[in-house]
Structure formats: C-alpha cells, structure tokens
Amino acid sequence: MAGDHDMPFFDEDDAPRFDAARAPMQQGAPSGIAARAMAARQGHNNPPEYLKGLNPEQRQAVETTEGPVLVLAGAGTGKTRVLTTRIAHILATGRAFPSQILAVTFTNKAAREMKQRIGILVGEAIEGMPWLGTFHSIGVKLLRRHAELAGLRSDFTILDTDDVTRLIKQLIQAEGLDDKRWAPRTFAQMVDTWKNKGLAPEEIPEGDARAFANGRGRELYRAYQERLTTLNACDFGDLLLHPIRIFRKHHDVLAEYHRKFKYILVDEYQDTNTAQYMWLRLLAQRPKGGNATTEGREPDRATEPSRGPRGALAPSGAEQRVSENKVNICCVGDDDQSIYGWRGAEVDNILRFEKDFPGATVIRLERNYRSTAHILGAAAHLIAHNEGRLGKTLFTDRPDPEDPRVNVHAAWDSDEEARAVGEAIEAYQRNRHQLNDMAILVRASFQMRSFEDRFIEIGLNYRVIGGPRFYERQEIRDAMAFLRVVANSGDDLAFERIVNVPKRGLGDATIRQIHDTARALGVPMLEASTRLAESDELKPKPRAALREVAANFARWQSLLDSTPHTELAEMILEESGYTDMWKNDRSAEAPGRLENLKELIRSMEEYESLRAFLEHVALVMDAEQNEGLDAVSIMTLHSAKGLEFETVFLPGWEEGLFPHQRALDEGGRSGLEEERRLAYVGVTRAKKNLHIWFVSNRRIHGLWQSTIPSRFLDELPEAHVEVQEGGGSSYGGYGNPYGGGAFASGRGGFSAGRQNPYGASRFDNLGSPSGGRAARGDQGGSFSNSYATPGWQRAQQNRTEATDRNWGTRSGHQVERIGYGEVDSGYGAGRTSVKGRTIEGELVAKSVADAPSAFKVGDRVFHQKFGNGNIAAVDGNKLTIDFDRAGQKKVLDGFVTAV
DNA sequence: CCTCCGCATATTTTT
DNA sequence: TATGCGGAGG
C-alpha cells in the first residue's frame, strides 16, 4: 500500500533535506530569515528581532518549541502574535521547513491572517506554508492524495449544506417516506452532529437512529454515505472523517505524516469537536519505537461505548503509553471563549489537555493589551461565575481611573433601545469618533432589525456582518452549478440544479426520466440527457430543450482547456440565458444579483483555472465586505469573536434572550455557562467604551413580552459599572414620561407577591418612577419623585417640542409617546404581572407551559403599552384584544389586567 | 408555469 | 407578527 503514495507524497512541498542558510533565500547576501537562522545557530546573545516586544509569557510560548504546550490565551492577550511568532521562530532557528509544520485554524479568515503575518515576520523570501489552513482545507489535501483508500477518486466533489439537503431529500423520497414529516434539513443536521462526533452509521446511538424516519435513521445514514461514494462526493464532515479512517487503517500512511510533521499548532483549541480531536491525536501521537506502526494499540474511540460526561473521551492506557513520546504540539485557546458547544465543540478537549499530553507545559497569557481596567474588571467578575474553568484573570498594566466605566442602560422597548443607541452613536460621532470603531453586538439576528430600521431612518451608516454569504446566494449557486457541470460532467447534483434554469419546460416528469435513464445506464445525468435527447422517448418540446442543454454543455466542455476560464464563465452565463433571466426579472433584487454575478467573474480572475477556483469556493465560503465606508458594524456576538472595537454596544440583556431561553432549556447549567462565556466575549470586544442595554418589553413572535433584566447584569461588579438612569440620558436625546427607559415591570412585578426566581436585582427599579415602588411597597430609591427626574422633564419638553430634530420626521414615534401619556393615567392600577417560572437546578429557569387564560371574550382589560381594550379572542393564554387606541393586538394574558 | 393561500416556524454558524 | 415553503389551482 505504501508504494501507492510515495509519488504524490514527496512532491512540491517536501524539500529533500534541510539547509537553513540556503533554502529560504532567493538571491543576494544572507539576510532576513537566513541571517536570523544563522545567528540563532551561532548562539548570539542578542535575541532576534522577531522576539523583541514580546512579554515574558508570550516569549516562553514562542520559545518552548519541544513537547506539548498549551497556551491559554485570554481575550486580547496577543494570541495570534504568539502563534505566528512561534512559527517564525521554528523556521528561523532551522528546526523545520515550512512544509514540516502543520498549523490548523477554524476559519479561512484566521488562516489567511496567519499566513500574512508569518510572511511579514519571516520576509517575503519564503514560500507559503503548505500545511497551514483550516481543518477542512487540510483534510481535502490529505484526502485528494489518498482518495482511493476511502473509495473515492481524487477528483471528488465537495458538497455544501445545500447540496447535502437536496440529496437527503431524494433519499427520503426514495425510501417512500414523507419528506414533510421527516424534514431533510433535520436529518442533514443529525448527520452533521454524528460526524462531528466521528460516528459512522454503525456507531450512532440507537436512540438517535430511532428518532428519525420511523426508526430507520441508521439505514438512511448508511444509504446517504453510499450515495456519496457513488457520486464520488463527500460532505464537510467527511473531509475529516475519511482521513481519520485512512490513518487508522493504513498505518504506513499515518507513519508518513508522523515523519513529515515535526511541529503541530492548533488555533482556537477550545472550539475543536470530537472528530477534530481524533484527527489531531492520530497525527500527534507518535509510536514509541521510531517508525513502528501503532498496530494493536490504535485507539478506536468512536466504538468505545463508555465515555465520560458530555462525551469526554478519557484516554485509554494504551494511548497514554503511546503519547509518552515527545510530541511537538502546541494548542492555543481560551476556555472562557468557548461558544460553539451547540455545534459540537468540546470544551473538555482543552480542559483535558494536560491529561491527554502528560508533561505538557501550560502557559497563561493574561496581560491584556486591548481593554481598560473597568472593562477587564467587569469581564473578570462576570466570567468568575462559571465553574470548571482553567482559570485566568486578565489584567492591564495601564490602568486609567479616568476611563469611563461600563454603562448599563434601560429602555422601554426595542424601538427605544435602538433610538437610544443611535443617539449614543451620534454623540460619539460628534466627538470625532469613527463609526468604524463602533459595533453593536446582538445575541440573535432578529434584534438587528430595529437597529437597521432606526439607522435607515436617521441616515446612519451601518454594515451588517455575517448573514447570508456571497456564495450562498441563489444566483451565485446557480452560476456555480453551471461551472461545476462543465468542469465535471459527473456532478449530478449541480446538473439537477440547473437543467431547468432558466425555465425550459423541463418539469419533474422529464427530470425523473433523466434520473431513471442515468441509473439504468450507469452514467451521469448529463450523459443520460444527451442520449434521451437523441431517442424518441420524450415529447418534442422537452426533447428539444434537453437537446439544447446537452449541446450547450458539450460545447462549453470542449472549450474548457482552450478558453480562459473567466471568459468561458461569462460565455456560459450568457449562452445559457442565465443573465437574460435576471435582466428580464423586474423584482427589486434582480440588479443586485446581476452585480453579484459580475463580482463572481471578477473573483475568478485570481485563480489559475476553473478547477482551482471551484476547489477554492467549495471551502472558502466567505467574501470580503466593502471596507472604506465609515459605518457602524452590527453583528451577532458569535461573529464578533476575535474582533475588537473602541466602542461596543450590547443590547438585549434580558432573561430569555440573553441568556437565551433555549440555551437554558436545552443546555441546562452548561448551556447557561456557554451563554455567560458569550457575554464575556461581548464585553471583552470593547477597548474603551462599553454600553449594555436591556429593555422592559420585547416583541417575540409578534407578542409583547414583558422582560426582566439579565442575570448577567447582576454579575457585573458595581465598582466598574455605572448604571445610567434613563436610557440615553447622558446623550440628552429622549426619554419617556417615566423618567427613563424601563419600568420595573419584570422583577418589580415578581416582588409584589410572586417570587422572582432570580432573587432581587439591583436593576429592578431602574428607570421606574412608581411602578416598582408600588409593586414592592415603596423602598424609596432614586426615583422617589418621578416628576423630578431629568427623564420626565425631558419627556415633557419633547412632547411640546414636536418639531425637534429627533421627533419631527417620525410620526410613528410621536404617536407612541402620546400613547405612553395615556398609559400614565392608569398606570398605578395597571401594574404588570408576569407568569412565574419554575426553577430547575439552582440557576436555570425553565419556561413553563402556559396555563389557560382566566380571561374571556368581551372582558375589558388594560395593557401598559396599549391602554384599554376589549378582548376579541382567547387562545390559551394568548389574547387578541381590540384596543381603544392601538387597534387589534395579540398579547399574552400575563400583561393585561382586568378593568 | 406562475400565483395565491395555508401552514409551520421563529438562536448562535463554519467548513 | 413575518417569513418562507410547499401544495393547490388558474
């Protein structure tokens, strides 16, 4: 077997032998890396340039090249710097060639950044690192070399989630199952979860197998894998799993890579899932006696029935013996920033590192270069509420007492929140802050909408980061499908996607016929179409259409080698009628789609060939956003990881949203801890200014819900936090008649007789003039006289100055203000009541099935926001109410009181 | 083939 | 509430 791989194995990137002084040089006198390498070898006392400016811990992390190393790199402690400098150091000291270093990241962005920074450190004279990339891109590289060992040809196609879902849908239908009852997406997700755990069809838990397709989950998974093999295709999970299986089975192959990779580096180790962990361990474990195989003691974790908590894979005795050998693996990560548990990441991997790699050096990077002492203090106090951490405390050596504290603000509802944040941003802008330095980080993307609406209204530039990606758009995927078929006529999934695009009258019936013919003849669908078009099995119309399709593809394929690929692509889109299709489309999106197609062609120019481009796109599903424009960034907390901004706004800190109810329901305590880590990530994005917001009312699924402040707010240390009375008071913009944003509708409501499951909060009364006090029997507080508060006065002013810049153009808001006034009169009686919640464990709230409503049709009720109204319909606890002023609304019964 | 209506669904996202 | 999907019907 080994002989089969020798050829591809020692090709481009395997330099035959090492010569530090020569290899990296291209011409001229020794300089750059070569000079540094020689200096290092000659034992000069002066540290090389690239080590200067590192702090002692960073330097230790760079210079401890031998043996297993775990670098616990807190937020903003120079993680990437350590990683790149470490690679530069290994290269400069002649410890390894670029091709002998395996460096894995999670995202293409991270890989790109690392390559670039290594380039800067080491000088342009060195060729790129061939084995620096994402788990998946390295997986493809391995699999292309050894494809036949996985039953594939080396030109296999990589399916993305969309392809996978369509394929699974076909399988479900082929099994005679109802694809409505058994959603293909759901099953695709299940398969993904199994693959994240490294499980083959025979290894999945019985319960999982039974849970789908009338208990036929296992067979379906198996059928799916078989279908992939037939199609000469694999999904993202396979890019890791196939190499794992090859390594396990073919020890000679594994041994080659053991010899090859002298150093292994892993970025964001806390995000690794079980499959990635298995993959890494296979590559990292070296058998004791030189090149001997690991035969007989190869761990087969996937079949191990017993695991520790949360799927932890305790190393077996055999593995421990194996791993005694020195392994130069360096994992960098931060357990406090592990936020991807829901997609299979195992925090345990990082928590267990020292057990997995006995004798490991653990280095903590805690010196933070990003944030102020207040922000770090807040972050530290917050994250300290988590158990099971490795434990780190960030510090800065430039404390500045003048720094602003972390600001906590209250708002009445999400619209007001958006308004207040907008005003805060404008205030910063007036103080010459760049919009580019500000970001709004939300928990869930639906929160973005109120900000977008508001910013459009006031003409504030913003940019949404994340969301649907360039390569996931319909027009791009269609165009890609054309190209895929041209490059590989066996790509049936791509073919099916576009046979009838633009519409050519090839309906389901014809496509089924192509399918059947293809299967009967054992040929790809394109081939089958060609033959069908020549036969008279089809009616004239589809036959002609199909003949044209087949002829088109034949022509394009014949041009593949002779025509520049960008030109060919343009030709394909033109001749297929695809561009015309969008030109004739009068919908609003059509021009944008044409623009995207142009962009696609443009981006192809960077690649040598169509194939090179397609390979790239399969794995790199990101496209750059337009820089240059000064705009506020809006994104989710998840996509903010790794970024930093001068000023950060964190809206929506309410129970149920953040921590998210679903995380609590499904993840229990560990779910809560992951939410807290997410909060920690959010807080640590800020360099100087941090504003946290919560609202009292949020519309969820169209129903107004009264909310209570997030428990995370209570976990912030008072010393570093300043509570802003009234949402945007410090920016002098707005206010509501109650002197600020929020009523004590949440916790205040509880304390009136119900139990607040989270205990009293110091935010209970924030912004509440009388509601909170009334509810809790007056405990004074900062709002003992609501009419004296700045907020109230501001509100009065605002009401009279209707032409004020902040109000004038927004009739909607003005109406809403008046609405508040109406509410005012009845407020005392209209105290909110909130449904109780059960508590599971100590801290975790479970949502509770709502009891039937005590109200009936015709009842006269009062609602805080909408005023008085009559109940028009009752559905469980959901009420449809005709409000006197606000019209018909649906509202939960907990938020209205009988009048 | 296109349009309209009813129905389910409504965190987080990379490769 | 809003969105998107799939089926039914023109």
Coordinates of N, CA and C in Angstrom, one line a residue, chain A residues 552-665:
Chain A
N552 N -25.2 22.5 -25.4 CA -24.5 23.6 -24.7 C -23.4 23.1 -23.9
F553 N -23.7 22.2 -23.0 CA -22.6 21.7 -22.2 C -21.5 21.0 -23.0
A554 N -21.8 20.3 -24.0 CA -20.8 19.7 -24.8 C -19.9 20.8 -25.4
R555 N -20.5 21.9 -25.8 CA -19.7 22.9 -26.4 C -18.8 23.6 -25.4
W556 N -19.4 23.9 -24.2 CA -18.6 24.5 -23.2 C -17.5 23.7 -22.7
Q557 N -17.8 22.4 -22.6 CA -16.7 21.5 -22.2 C -15.6 21.4 -23.2
S558 N -15.9 21.5 -24.4 CA -14.8 21.5 -25.5 C -14.0 22.7 -25.4
L559 N -14.5 23.8 -24.8 CA -13.7 25.0 -24.7 C -12.9 25.1 -23.5
L560 N -13.2 24.2 -22.6 CA -12.6 24.3 -21.2 C -11.1 24.5 -21.2
D561 N -10.4 23.8 -22.0 CA -9.0 23.9 -22.0 C -8.4 25.0 -22.9
S562 N -9.2 25.4 -23.8 CA -8.7 26.4 -24.7 C -9.1 27.9 -24.4
T563 N -10.1 28.0 -23.6 CA -10.6 29.4 -23.3 C -10.2 29.8 -21.9
P564 N -9.8 31.0 -21.7 CA -9.6 31.5 -20.4 C -10.9 31.3 -19.5
H565 N -10.7 30.9 -18.3 CA -11.9 30.5 -17.5 C -12.9 31.6 -17.2
T566 N -12.4 32.8 -17.1 CA -13.3 33.9 -16.8 C -14.2 34.1 -18.1
E567 N -13.5 34.1 -19.2 CA -14.2 34.3 -20.5 C -15.3 33.2 -20.7
L568 N -14.8 32.0 -20.4 CA -15.7 30.8 -20.5 C -16.9 31.0 -19.6
A569 N -16.7 31.4 -18.4 CA -17.8 31.6 -17.5 C -18.8 32.6 -18.0
E570 N -18.2 33.7 -18.5 CA -19.1 34.7 -19.0 C -20.0 34.2 -20.1
M571 N -19.3 33.4 -21.0 CA -20.0 32.8 -22.1 C -21.1 31.9 -21.7
I572 N -20.8 31.1 -20.7 CA -21.8 30.1 -20.2 C -23.0 30.9 -19.6
L573 N -22.8 31.9 -18.8 CA -23.9 32.6 -18.3 C -24.7 33.3 -19.3
E574 N -24.0 33.8 -20.3 CA -24.7 34.5 -21.4 C -25.5 33.5 -22.3
E575 N -24.8 32.4 -22.7 CA -25.4 31.5 -23.7 C -26.5 30.6 -23.0
S576 N -26.4 30.4 -21.7 CA -27.4 29.6 -21.1 C -28.7 30.4 -20.9
G577 N -28.6 31.7 -21.1 CA -29.8 32.6 -20.9 C -29.9 33.0 -19.4
Y578 N -28.9 32.7 -18.6 CA -29.0 32.9 -17.2 C -29.0 34.4 -16.9
T579 N -28.1 35.2 -17.5 CA -28.0 36.6 -17.3 C -29.3 37.3 -17.8
D580 N -29.8 36.8 -19.0 CA -31.0 37.4 -19.5 C -32.2 37.1 -18.5
M581 N -32.1 36.0 -17.9 CA -33.2 35.7 -17.0 C -33.3 36.8 -15.9
W582 N -32.2 37.2 -15.4 CA -32.2 38.2 -14.4 C -32.5 39.6 -15.0
K583 N -32.0 39.8 -16.2 CA -32.2 41.1 -16.8 C -33.7 41.3 -17.0
N584 N -34.4 40.2 -17.3 CA -35.8 40.3 -17.6 C -36.7 40.3 -16.3
D585 N -36.0 40.1 -15.2 CA -36.7 40.0 -13.9 C -36.9 41.4 -13.4
R586 N -38.1 41.7 -13.1 CA -38.4 43.1 -12.6 C -38.4 43.3 -11.1
S587 N -38.0 42.2 -10.4 CA -38.0 42.3 -9.0 C -36.9 43.2 -8.5
A588 N -37.0 43.6 -7.3 CA -36.1 44.6 -6.7 C -34.7 44.0 -6.6
E589 N -34.6 42.7 -6.4 CA -33.3 42.1 -6.2 C -32.5 41.9 -7.4
A590 N -33.2 41.9 -8.6 CA -32.5 41.4 -9.8 C -31.2 42.2 -10.1
P591 N -31.2 43.5 -10.1 CA -30.0 44.2 -10.4 C -28.8 43.8 -9.5
G592 N -29.1 43.6 -8.2 CA -28.1 43.2 -7.3 C -27.6 41.8 -7.6
R593 N -28.4 41.0 -8.1 CA -28.0 39.7 -8.5 C -27.1 39.7 -9.7
L594 N -27.4 40.5 -10.6 CA -26.5 40.7 -11.8 C -25.2 41.2 -11.4
E595 N -25.2 42.1 -10.4 CA -24.0 42.7 -9.9 C -23.1 41.6 -9.2
N596 N -23.8 40.8 -8.5 CA -23.1 39.7 -7.8 C -22.5 38.7 -8.8
L597 N -23.2 38.5 -9.9 CA -22.6 37.6 -10.9 C -21.3 38.2 -11.5
K598 N -21.4 39.5 -11.7 CA -20.2 40.2 -12.2 C -19.0 40.0 -11.2
E599 N -19.4 40.2 -10.0 CA -18.4 40.0 -8.9 C -17.8 38.6 -8.9
L600 N -18.7 37.7 -9.2 CA -18.2 36.3 -9.2 C -17.1 36.1 -10.3
I601 N -17.4 36.7 -11.5 CA -16.5 36.6 -12.6 C -15.2 37.3 -12.2
R602 N -15.3 38.4 -11.6 CA -14.2 39.2 -11.2 C -13.3 38.4 -10.2
S603 N -14.0 37.7 -9.3 CA -13.2 37.0 -8.3 C -12.5 35.7 -8.9
M604 N -13.0 35.3 -10.0 CA -12.4 34.1 -10.7 C -11.0 34.5 -11.2
E605 N -10.8 35.8 -11.5 CA -9.6 36.2 -12.1 C -8.4 35.8 -11.3
E606 N -8.6 35.7 -10.0 CA -7.4 35.4 -9.1 C -7.0 34.0 -9.2
Y607 N -7.7 33.2 -9.8 CA -7.4 31.7 -9.9 C -6.9 31.3 -11.2
E608 N -6.0 30.3 -11.2 CA -5.4 29.9 -12.4 C -6.4 29.2 -13.4
S609 N -7.2 28.4 -12.9 CA -8.1 27.6 -13.7 C -9.5 27.5 -13.1
L610 N -10.4 27.1 -13.9 CA -11.8 26.9 -13.4 C -11.7 25.9 -12.2
R611 N -11.0 24.8 -12.3 CA -10.9 23.9 -11.3 C -10.4 24.4 -10.0
A612 N -9.3 25.2 -10.1 CA -8.7 25.8 -8.9 C -9.7 26.7 -8.2
F613 N -10.5 27.4 -9.0 CA -11.5 28.3 -8.5 C -12.6 27.5 -7.8
L614 N -13.0 26.4 -8.4 CA -14.1 25.6 -7.8 C -13.7 25.0 -6.5
E615 N -12.4 24.6 -6.4 CA -11.9 24.0 -5.2 C -11.9 25.0 -4.1
H616 N -11.5 26.2 -4.5 CA -11.4 27.3 -3.5 C -12.8 27.6 -2.9
V617 N -13.8 27.7 -3.8 CA -15.1 28.1 -3.4 C -15.8 27.0 -2.5
A618 N -15.5 25.8 -2.8 CA -16.1 24.8 -2.0 C -15.7 24.9 -0.5
L619 N -14.6 25.4 -0.3 CA -14.1 25.5 1.1 C -14.1 26.9 1.7
V620 N -13.9 27.9 0.8 CA -13.9 29.2 1.3 C -15.1 30.0 1.0
M621 N -16.1 29.9 1.9 CA -17.4 30.4 1.7 C -17.5 31.9 2.2
D622 N -16.4 32.6 2.2 CA -16.6 34.0 2.6 C -16.1 34.9 1.6
A623 N -16.6 36.1 1.6 CA -16.2 37.2 0.7 C -16.0 38.4 1.5
E624 N -15.1 39.2 1.1 CA -14.8 40.4 1.9 C -16.0 41.4 1.8
Q625 N -16.1 42.1 2.9 CA -17.1 43.2 2.9 C -16.5 44.5 2.4
N626 N -17.3 45.4 1.9 CA -16.7 46.6 1.4 C -16.2 47.5 2.5
E627 N -14.9 47.6 2.6 CA -14.3 48.5 3.6 C -14.4 49.9 3.0
G628 N -13.8 50.8 3.6 CA -13.7 52.1 3.1 C -14.8 53.0 3.5
L629 N -16.0 52.5 3.7 CA -17.1 53.3 4.1 C -17.1 53.4 5.7
D630 N -17.3 54.5 6.2 CA -17.3 54.7 7.6 C -18.7 54.3 8.1
A631 N -18.8 53.1 8.8 CA -20.1 52.6 9.2 C -20.0 51.9 10.5
V632 N -21.1 51.9 11.2 CA -21.2 51.1 12.5 C -21.4 49.6 12.1
S633 N -20.8 48.8 12.8 CA -21.0 47.3 12.5 C -22.1 46.8 13.4
I634 N -22.9 46.0 12.7 CA -23.9 45.3 13.5 C -23.7 43.8 13.3
M635 N -23.6 43.0 14.3 CA -23.3 41.6 14.1 C -23.8 40.8 15.4
T636 N -23.8 39.5 15.3 CA -24.1 38.7 16.4 C -22.8 38.6 17.3
L637 N -23.0 38.3 18.5 CA -21.9 38.1 19.4 C -21.0 37.0 18.9
H638 N -21.6 36.0 18.3 CA -20.8 34.9 17.8 C -19.8 35.3 16.7
S639 N -20.3 36.1 15.8 CA -19.4 36.5 14.8 C -18.5 37.6 15.2
A640 N -18.6 38.1 16.4 CA -17.7 39.2 16.9 C -16.5 38.6 17.5
K641 N -16.5 37.3 17.8 CA -15.3 36.7 18.4 C -14.1 37.0 17.6
G642 N -13.0 37.4 18.3 CA -11.8 37.7 17.6 C -11.7 39.2 17.1
L643 N -12.8 39.9 17.2 CA -12.7 41.3 16.8 C -12.6 42.2 18.0
E644 N -12.3 43.5 17.7 CA -12.3 44.5 18.8 C -12.7 45.8 18.2
F645 N -13.3 46.6 19.1 CA -13.8 47.9 18.7 C -13.6 48.9 19.9
E646 N -13.4 50.1 19.5 CA -13.2 51.2 20.5 C -14.5 51.2 21.4
T647 N -15.6 51.2 20.8 CA -16.9 51.4 21.5 C -17.8 50.2 21.1
V648 N -18.4 49.6 22.1 CA -19.2 48.5 21.9 C -20.6 48.6 22.6
F649 N -21.6 48.3 21.8 CA -23.0 48.4 22.4 C -23.5 46.9 22.5
L650 N -24.0 46.6 23.6 CA -24.5 45.2 23.8 C -26.0 45.3 24.2
P651 N -26.9 45.3 23.3 CA -28.3 45.4 23.6 C -28.9 44.1 23.9
G652 N -30.1 44.2 24.5 CA -30.9 42.9 24.7 C -30.4 42.0 25.9
W653 N -29.9 42.7 26.9 CA -29.5 41.8 28.1 C -30.7 41.6 29.0
E654 N -31.6 40.7 28.5 CA -32.8 40.3 29.2 C -32.9 38.8 29.4
E655 N -33.4 38.4 30.5 CA -33.6 36.9 30.6 C -34.5 36.4 29.5
G656 N -34.1 35.3 29.0 CA -34.9 34.7 27.9 C -34.3 35.0 26.5
L657 N -33.7 36.2 26.4 CA -33.0 36.5 25.2 C -31.5 36.3 25.4
F658 N -31.0 36.8 26.6 CA -29.6 36.6 26.9 C -29.4 36.6 28.4
P659 N -29.3 35.4 29.0 CA -29.2 34.1 28.4 C -30.4 33.7 27.6
H660 N -30.2 33.1 26.5 CA -31.3 32.7 25.7 C -32.1 31.5 26.3
Q661 N -33.4 31.6 26.3 CA -34.2 30.6 26.9 C -33.9 29.2 26.4
R662 N -33.7 29.2 25.1 CA -33.4 27.8 24.5 C -32.1 27.2 25.0
A663 N -31.2 28.1 25.2 CA -29.9 27.6 25.7 C -30.1 27.0 27.1
L664 N -30.9 27.6 27.9 CA -31.2 27.2 29.2 C -32.0 25.9 29.2
D665 N -33.0 25.9 28.4 CA -33.9 24.7 28.3 C -33.1 23.4 27.8

